[in-house]
Amino acid sequence: MVASTPSQQLSALGTIAQEKIGPAPTHDHDLSLIDEQLARNIAFLGPEKVKQLQGARIIVVGVGSIGSWTASMLVRSGIQMIRLVDPGYVSLTNLSHMAEATRQDIGVPKVVALKRHLLETAPFARIECQVESMTIETMQTLLEGTPDYVIDTLNDVEAKVTLIQYCKNNGIKVLSAMGAGGKADPTRISVVDISATTVDPLSRALRRRLRSLGIDKDVPVVFSTEKPDMSKHTGPVPDFPTRTLPTLTMITSQFGMAIATFILLQLADFSAYATPLPCVREGLYARLLRDLATRESLQFNSKTCTLSVVDVGYIFEELWQGRSVLSGPQDRIALVRWDTREPLSYTNTVCMSKDEARQHEKLPLGVDMVVQYGQDVADFVNKRFEQEKRLQALFKPKNKE
């Protein structure tokens, strides 16, 4: 961990408030009182399962409108070892949506304020605070200690991708929060696999980015099937690099509750609450790739196909949602090169029905797509390709000087 240092900030009254960043005091606590405090969980899960929870290690990245509620419920439910990571400080606007925060916490690091309040409820908990941003440079240090789960409540897509990729590469279980902005129906919130997300702009951007890195499943996320009210957006939405939709505290808190419930029941091996199943069709992607490779070989004499199964899955699911660019939903879909003058790539491959693909193959090389399919179809395809190019540019790793 980063070395423990005191954090000094002005409190709401203008005085200096100090909080040492580090674990809670290790003095003994009356175990019978702890059991009494956790009596309801013990009755529900059993004493042995609650002991499992007490030995678990959790890291919560981001303790704002979702993460603070998650951390609060985890500690109240028996988690005794938790690390809170967030670079932010409590402001007046945070009081409407951050769990536990009061006016006395204004100017104090969010993680420190949350720790103070949680220790009042669960003085036996060991809570570590890190007033730092989760970056590539700090990730290894901030995630050290073999955590049982990492909880991602970050807003920035690329930061989420970097965190999830690191966890997947290092065998760390991770759960990620999707977008709660513009949503108001608590009955639509659930925990699903990343591959099963729909509608939400943040989950779509995250899913596309992860799929491009070869991660297309086995990442549980808290997600709402409610279509967000886009009339409320306060910034650019297409690339969705950060949250731009306003949120209701009642919804973000329930995102946090859903995460805490999932984590607790997973750690307690609660059989009635299964890990969400992925929604990935590897067999279909493999078949589409074989057909595409055959088509490329016959039409263009290509010895190898430049796309992989992962690429095909991304193009099929993310670019075209499995629909023909000419006729929409079809039972029998194929992938084809769009502009025969250009090489096969993410931004020159489209979905068509098998019959449409056969007719497309017969077109003369270099045919004008506007003449062949009309301005509307050509514009639709080109607009989607341009959007994909912008996304690729947005998520392209930055060169370090």
C-alpha positions in Angstrom: 0.0 0.0 0.0 0.9 3.6 -0.4 2.6 4.8 2.9 0.1 6.0 5.5 0.1 9.8 5.8 -2.1 12.3 7.7 -4.7 14.1 5.6 -5.5 17.7 6.6 -8.5 19.6 5.3 -10.8 22.4 6.5 -14.0 21.1 8.2 -17.4 22.7 7.6 -16.6 25.0 10.6 -13.3 26.2 9.2 -11.2 24.2 11.7 -8.5 21.8 10.7 -9.7 18.2 10.8 -7.0 15.5 10.8 -7.5 11.8 9.9 -4.8 9.2 9.7 -5.0 7.1 6.5 -4.6 3.5 7.6 -6.3 0.6 9.3 -8.6 0.9 12.2 -7.2 0.2 15.7 -6.7 -3.4 16.3 -7.9 -3.6 20.0 -10.1 -6.6 20.9 -13.8 -6.4 20.7 -16.4 -8.5 22.5 -17.3 -11.2 20.0 -20.7 -11.8 21.6 -21.6 -8.1 20.9 -20.5 -8.5 17.3 -22.7 -11.6 16.9 -25.6 -9.8 18.4 -25.1 -6.9 16.0 -25.1 -9.3 13.0 -27.9 -11.5 14.4 -30.1 -11.1 11.4 -27.4 -12.0 8.9 -26.4 -15.0 11.1 -30.1 -16.2 11.1 -30.3 -15.8 7.4 -26.9 -17.2 6.3 -25.8 -19.2 9.3 -22.8 -18.5 11.6 -20.2 -20.3 9.5 -21.1 -18.2 6.4 -21.0 -15.0 8.4 -17.5 -16.0 9.6 -16.6 -16.4 5.9 -17.8 -12.8 5.2 -15.7 -11.5 8.2 -12.6 -13.0 6.7 -13.2 -11.5 3.2 -11.2 -8.6 1.7 -13.0 -6.1 -0.4 -11.8 -3.0 -2.3 -14.3 -0.3 -3.3 -13.0 2.0 -6.1 -15.1 5.2 -5.9 -17.2 6.1 -2.8 -19.6 8.5 -4.3 -23.3 8.0 -5.1 -23.0 4.3 -5.6 -19.8 3.2 -3.9 -20.5 4.8 -0.6 -23.8 2.9 -0.2 -22.1 -0.3 -1.2 -19.3 0.1 1.3 -21.8 1.1 4.0 -23.9 -2.0 3.6 -20.9 -4.3 3.3 -19.5 -3.2 6.6 -22.9 -3.2 8.3 -23.4 -6.8 7.1 -20.2 -8.2 8.5 -17.4 -7.4 6.1 -14.5 -6.5 8.4 -11.6 -5.8 5.9 -12.3 -3.2 3.3 -10.2 -0.7 1.4 -11.8 2.5 0.1 -10.2 4.3 -2.9 -11.3 7.8 -4.0 -9.3 11.0 -4.7 -12.3 13.3 -4.0 -13.3 15.5 -1.0 -16.8 15.9 0.4 -18.6 19.0 -0.9 -22.0 20.4 -0.1 -23.5 18.8 -3.3 -22.2 15.4 -2.1 -24.5 15.4 0.9 -27.6 14.6 -1.2 -26.3 11.3 -2.5 -23.3 10.1 -0.5 -24.1 7.6 2.2 -23.3 8.7 5.8 -21.9 12.1 4.9 -22.8 15.2 7.0 -22.0 18.9 6.9 -19.2 18.3 9.4 -17.5 16.2 6.6 -17.2 19.0 4.0 -13.6 19.5 3.0 -12.6 16.0 4.3 -11.6 13.2 1.9 -14.6 11.1 1.0 -12.9 7.9 2.1 -11.9 9.4 5.4 -15.4 10.7 6.1 -17.0 7.4 5.2 -14.5 5.5 7.4 -15.3 7.7 10.4 -19.0 7.0 10.2 -18.6 3.3 9.5 -16.3 2.8 12.5 -19.0 4.4 14.7 -21.3 1.6 13.5 -18.8 -1.2 13.3 -15.7 -0.3 15.4 -14.4 -3.9 14.8 -13.9 -3.3 11.1 -10.5 -2.7 9.6 -11.0 0.1 7.0 -8.1 1.3 4.9 -8.4 4.7 3.1 -6.6 5.7 -0.1 -7.1 9.3 -1.2 -5.8 8.5 -4.7 -7.0 8.1 -8.3 -7.0 4.6 -9.7 -4.5 4.8 -12.6 -2.3 2.4 -14.5 0.6 3.7 -12.3 -1.2 3.3 -9.0 -3.3 0.2 -9.7 -0.9 -2.5 -8.6 -0.3 -0.8 -5.2 -4.0 0.1 -4.6 -5.2 -3.4 -5.5 -2.5 -5.4 -3.6 -3.4 -7.8 -0.9 -5.3 -10.6 -2.8 -8.8 -9.0 -2.5 -11.8 -11.4 -2.8 -13.6 -8.7 -4.8 -12.9 -5.4 -6.4 -16.0 -3.1 -6.9 -15.7 -0.6 -9.7 -18.0 2.5 -9.4 -15.9 4.8 -11.5 -17.6 7.1 -14.1 -14.9 7.2 -16.8 -15.1 4.5 -19.4 -11.4 4.2 -20.0 -10.7 4.1 -16.3 -13.2 1.3 -15.9 -11.7 -0.6 -18.8 -8.2 -0.3 -17.4 -9.4 -1.5 -14.0 -11.4 -4.5 -15.3 -8.6 -5.5 -17.7 -6.1 -5.5 -14.8 -8.4 -7.6 -12.6 -9.1 -10.1 -15.4 -5.4 -10.4 -16.2 -4.5 -11.0 -12.5 -7.3 -13.3 -11.6 -9.1 -10.8 -9.3 -12.9 -10.9 -9.2 -14.4 -7.6 -10.2 -18.0 -6.2 -10.3 -18.7 -3.0 -12.2 -21.5 -0.4 -11.9 -23.2 0.7 -15.1 -25.0 3.9 -15.7 -27.7 5.1 -13.3 -28.1 8.5 -15.0 -31.5 9.4 -16.4 -33.2 6.4 -14.7 -36.0 6.4 -12.1 -37.5 2.8 -12.0 -35.9 0.8 -9.2 -37.7 -2.4 -10.3 -35.5 -2.6 -13.4 -32.2 -2.9 -11.6 -30.4 -6.2 -11.6 -26.9 -7.9 -11.7 -26.1 -9.4 -15.1 -23.1 -10.4 -17.1 -21.6 -7.6 -19.2 -22.5 -9.5 -22.4 -26.2 -9.3 -21.5 -26.4 -5.5 -21.0 -28.6 -3.4 -23.3 -30.0 0.1 -23.8 -27.6 1.9 -21.4 -25.0 4.2 -23.1 -22.3 3.6 -20.5 -22.6 -0.2 -20.6 -22.6 -0.2 -24.4 -19.4 1.9 -24.6 -17.8 -0.3 -21.9 -18.9 -3.5 -23.6 -17.6 -2.4 -27.0 -14.2 -1.4 -25.5 -13.8 -4.6 -23.5 -14.8 -6.7 -26.4 -12.1 -5.1 -28.5 -9.6 -6.3 -25.8 -10.9 -9.8 -26.0 -13.1 -9.5 -22.8 -16.7 -10.3 -23.8 -18.1 -12.1 -20.8 -17.6 -13.1 -17.1 -17.7 -9.6 -15.8 -20.8 -9.1 -13.5 -22.3 -5.6 -13.6 -25.2 -3.9 -11.8 -27.4 -2.6 -14.6 -30.8 -1.2 -15.2 -32.9 -2.2 -18.2 -34.7 1.1 -18.1 -34.0 3.3 -21.1 -32.4 6.5 -19.8 -34.2 9.8 -20.4 -31.7 11.4 -22.8 -33.5 14.7 -22.7 -31.8 15.3 -19.3 -28.2 14.8 -20.6 -25.8 17.6 -19.6 -22.9 16.8 -22.0 -21.8 14.8 -25.0 -23.3 11.3 -25.0 -22.1 9.4 -28.1 -18.7 8.3 -26.8 -19.8 8.5 -23.1 -16.4 9.0 -21.6 -17.9 10.1 -18.3 -21.3 10.2 -16.7 -23.3 13.1 -18.3 -26.9 12.2 -17.1 -28.2 13.5 -13.8 -29.0 10.8 -11.2 -31.6 10.3 -8.5 -30.1 9.3 -5.1 -32.8 6.7 -4.6 -31.6 4.9 -7.7 -27.9 5.2 -7.2 -28.3 4.0 -3.6 -30.1 0.9 -4.9 -27.4 0.3 -7.4 -25.1 0.2 -4.4 -27.4 -2.1 -2.4 -27.6 -4.5 -5.4 -23.8 -4.6 -5.5 -23.5 -5.3 -1.8 -26.2 -8.0 -1.9 -24.5 -9.7 -4.8 -21.0 -9.6 -3.2 -22.3 -10.8 0.2 -24.3 -13.7 -1.2 -21.5 -14.8 -3.5 -18.9 -14.8 -0.7 -21.3 -16.7 1.5 -21.9 -19.3 -1.3 -25.7 -18.7 -1.1 -27.0 -21.2 -3.6 -30.2 -19.4 -4.4 -28.3 -16.5 -5.9 -26.3 -17.7 -8.9 -23.6 -16.0 -10.8 -25.2 -14.3 -13.9 -24.7 -16.3 -17.1 -23.0 -14.7 -20.1 -24.8 -14.0 -23.3 -22.1 -14.9 -25.8 -22.5 -16.9 -29.0 -19.0 -18.3 -29.8 -20.4 -20.9 -32.1 -22.2 -18.3 -34.2 -19.1 -16.1 -34.4 -16.9 -19.0 -35.5 -19.4 -19.9 -38.2 -19.6 -16.3 -39.4 -15.8 -16.1 -39.5 -15.5 -19.4 -41.5 -18.0 -18.1 -44.0 -16.3 -14.8 -44.3 -12.9 -16.3 -44.7 -14.3 -18.5 -47.5 -15.9 -15.5 -49.2 -12.7 -13.5 -49.0 -10.7 -16.4 -50.5 -13.0 -16.9 -53.4 -13.7 -13.3 -54.2 -10.4 -11.6 -53.4 -8.0 -14.5 -53.3 -7.1 -13.7 -49.7 -4.9 -16.4 -48.1 -5.9 -15.5 -44.6 -8.7 -13.5 -43.0 -7.5 -10.5 -41.1 -10.3 -10.7 -38.6 -10.5 -13.0 -35.6 -13.5 -14.6 -33.8 -13.3 -11.8 -31.2 -13.4 -9.2 -34.1 -16.3 -11.0 -35.7 -18.3 -11.0 -32.4 -17.6 -7.3 -31.9 -18.7 -6.4 -35.5 -21.8 -8.5 -35.3 -22.9 -7.5 -31.8 -21.7 -4.0 -31.3 -21.6 -2.4 -34.8 -24.7 -3.9 -36.3 -26.6 -5.6 -33.4 -26.9 -8.7 -35.5 -29.0 -6.9 -38.1 -28.7 -6.7 -41.9 -27.7 -3.2 -43.0 -30.2 -3.6 -45.9 -33.3 -5.3 -44.3 -32.9 -5.3 -40.5 -33.4 -8.5 -38.4 -32.8 -11.8 -40.2 -32.6 -15.4 -39.2 -29.6 -16.2 -41.5 -26.9 -13.6 -41.3 -23.5 -13.3 -43.0 -20.6 -10.8 -42.8 -19.3 -9.3 -46.0 -16.8 -6.6 -47.1 -18.7 -3.4 -47.8 -16.5 -1.4 -50.1 -14.6 -3.9 -52.4 -12.0 -1.2 -53.1 -10.9 -1.2 -49.4 -9.4 -4.0 -47.3 -11.5 -6.0 -44.8 -11.6 -4.2 -41.4 -13.8 -3.2 -38.5 -14.9 -0.2 -40.5 -15.5 -2.1 -43.8 -17.5 -5.1 -42.8 -21.3 -5.3 -42.6 -24.0 -7.7 -41.8 -26.4 -8.9 -44.5 -28.8 -11.8 -44.9 -27.2 -14.8 -46.6 -29.2 -14.1 -49.8 -28.2 -10.4 -49.7 -24.6 -11.4 -49.2 -24.6 -13.7 -52.3 -26.0 -10.9 -54.4 -23.5 -8.4 -52.9 -20.6 -10.8 -53.9 -21.7 -10.6 -57.6 -21.4 -6.8 -57.8 -18.5 -5.4 -59.9 -15.4 -4.5 -57.9 -15.5 -0.8 -56.9 -19.2 -0.4 -57.5 -20.7 2.8 -56.0 -22.7 1.9 -52.9 -24.9 4.9 -53.2 -25.9 3.9 -56.8 -26.3 0.2 -55.7 -28.2 0.6 -52.4 -29.4 4.2 -52.3 -28.3 7.3 -50.4 -30.1 6.3 -47.1 -28.4 2.9 -46.8 -25.0 4.3 -47.7 -25.3 7.2 -45.3 -26.4 4.8 -42.5 -23.4 2.5 -43.0 -20.9 5.3 -43.4 -22.2 7.0 -40.3 -21.8 3.9 -38.2 -18.3 3.4 -39.6 -17.4 7.0 -38.7 -18.7 6.5 -35.2 -16.6 3.4 -34.8 -13.5 5.3 -36.0 -14.1 8.0 -33.4 -14.5 5.4 -30.7 -11.3 3.7 -31.7 -9.5 7.0 -31.7 -11.0 7.9 -28.2 -9.8 4.6 -26.7 -6.4 4.4 -28.5 -3.6 4.2 -25.9 -1.8 7.5 -25.5 1.9 7.6 -26.2 4.0 8.6 -23.2 6.7 11.1 -23.8 
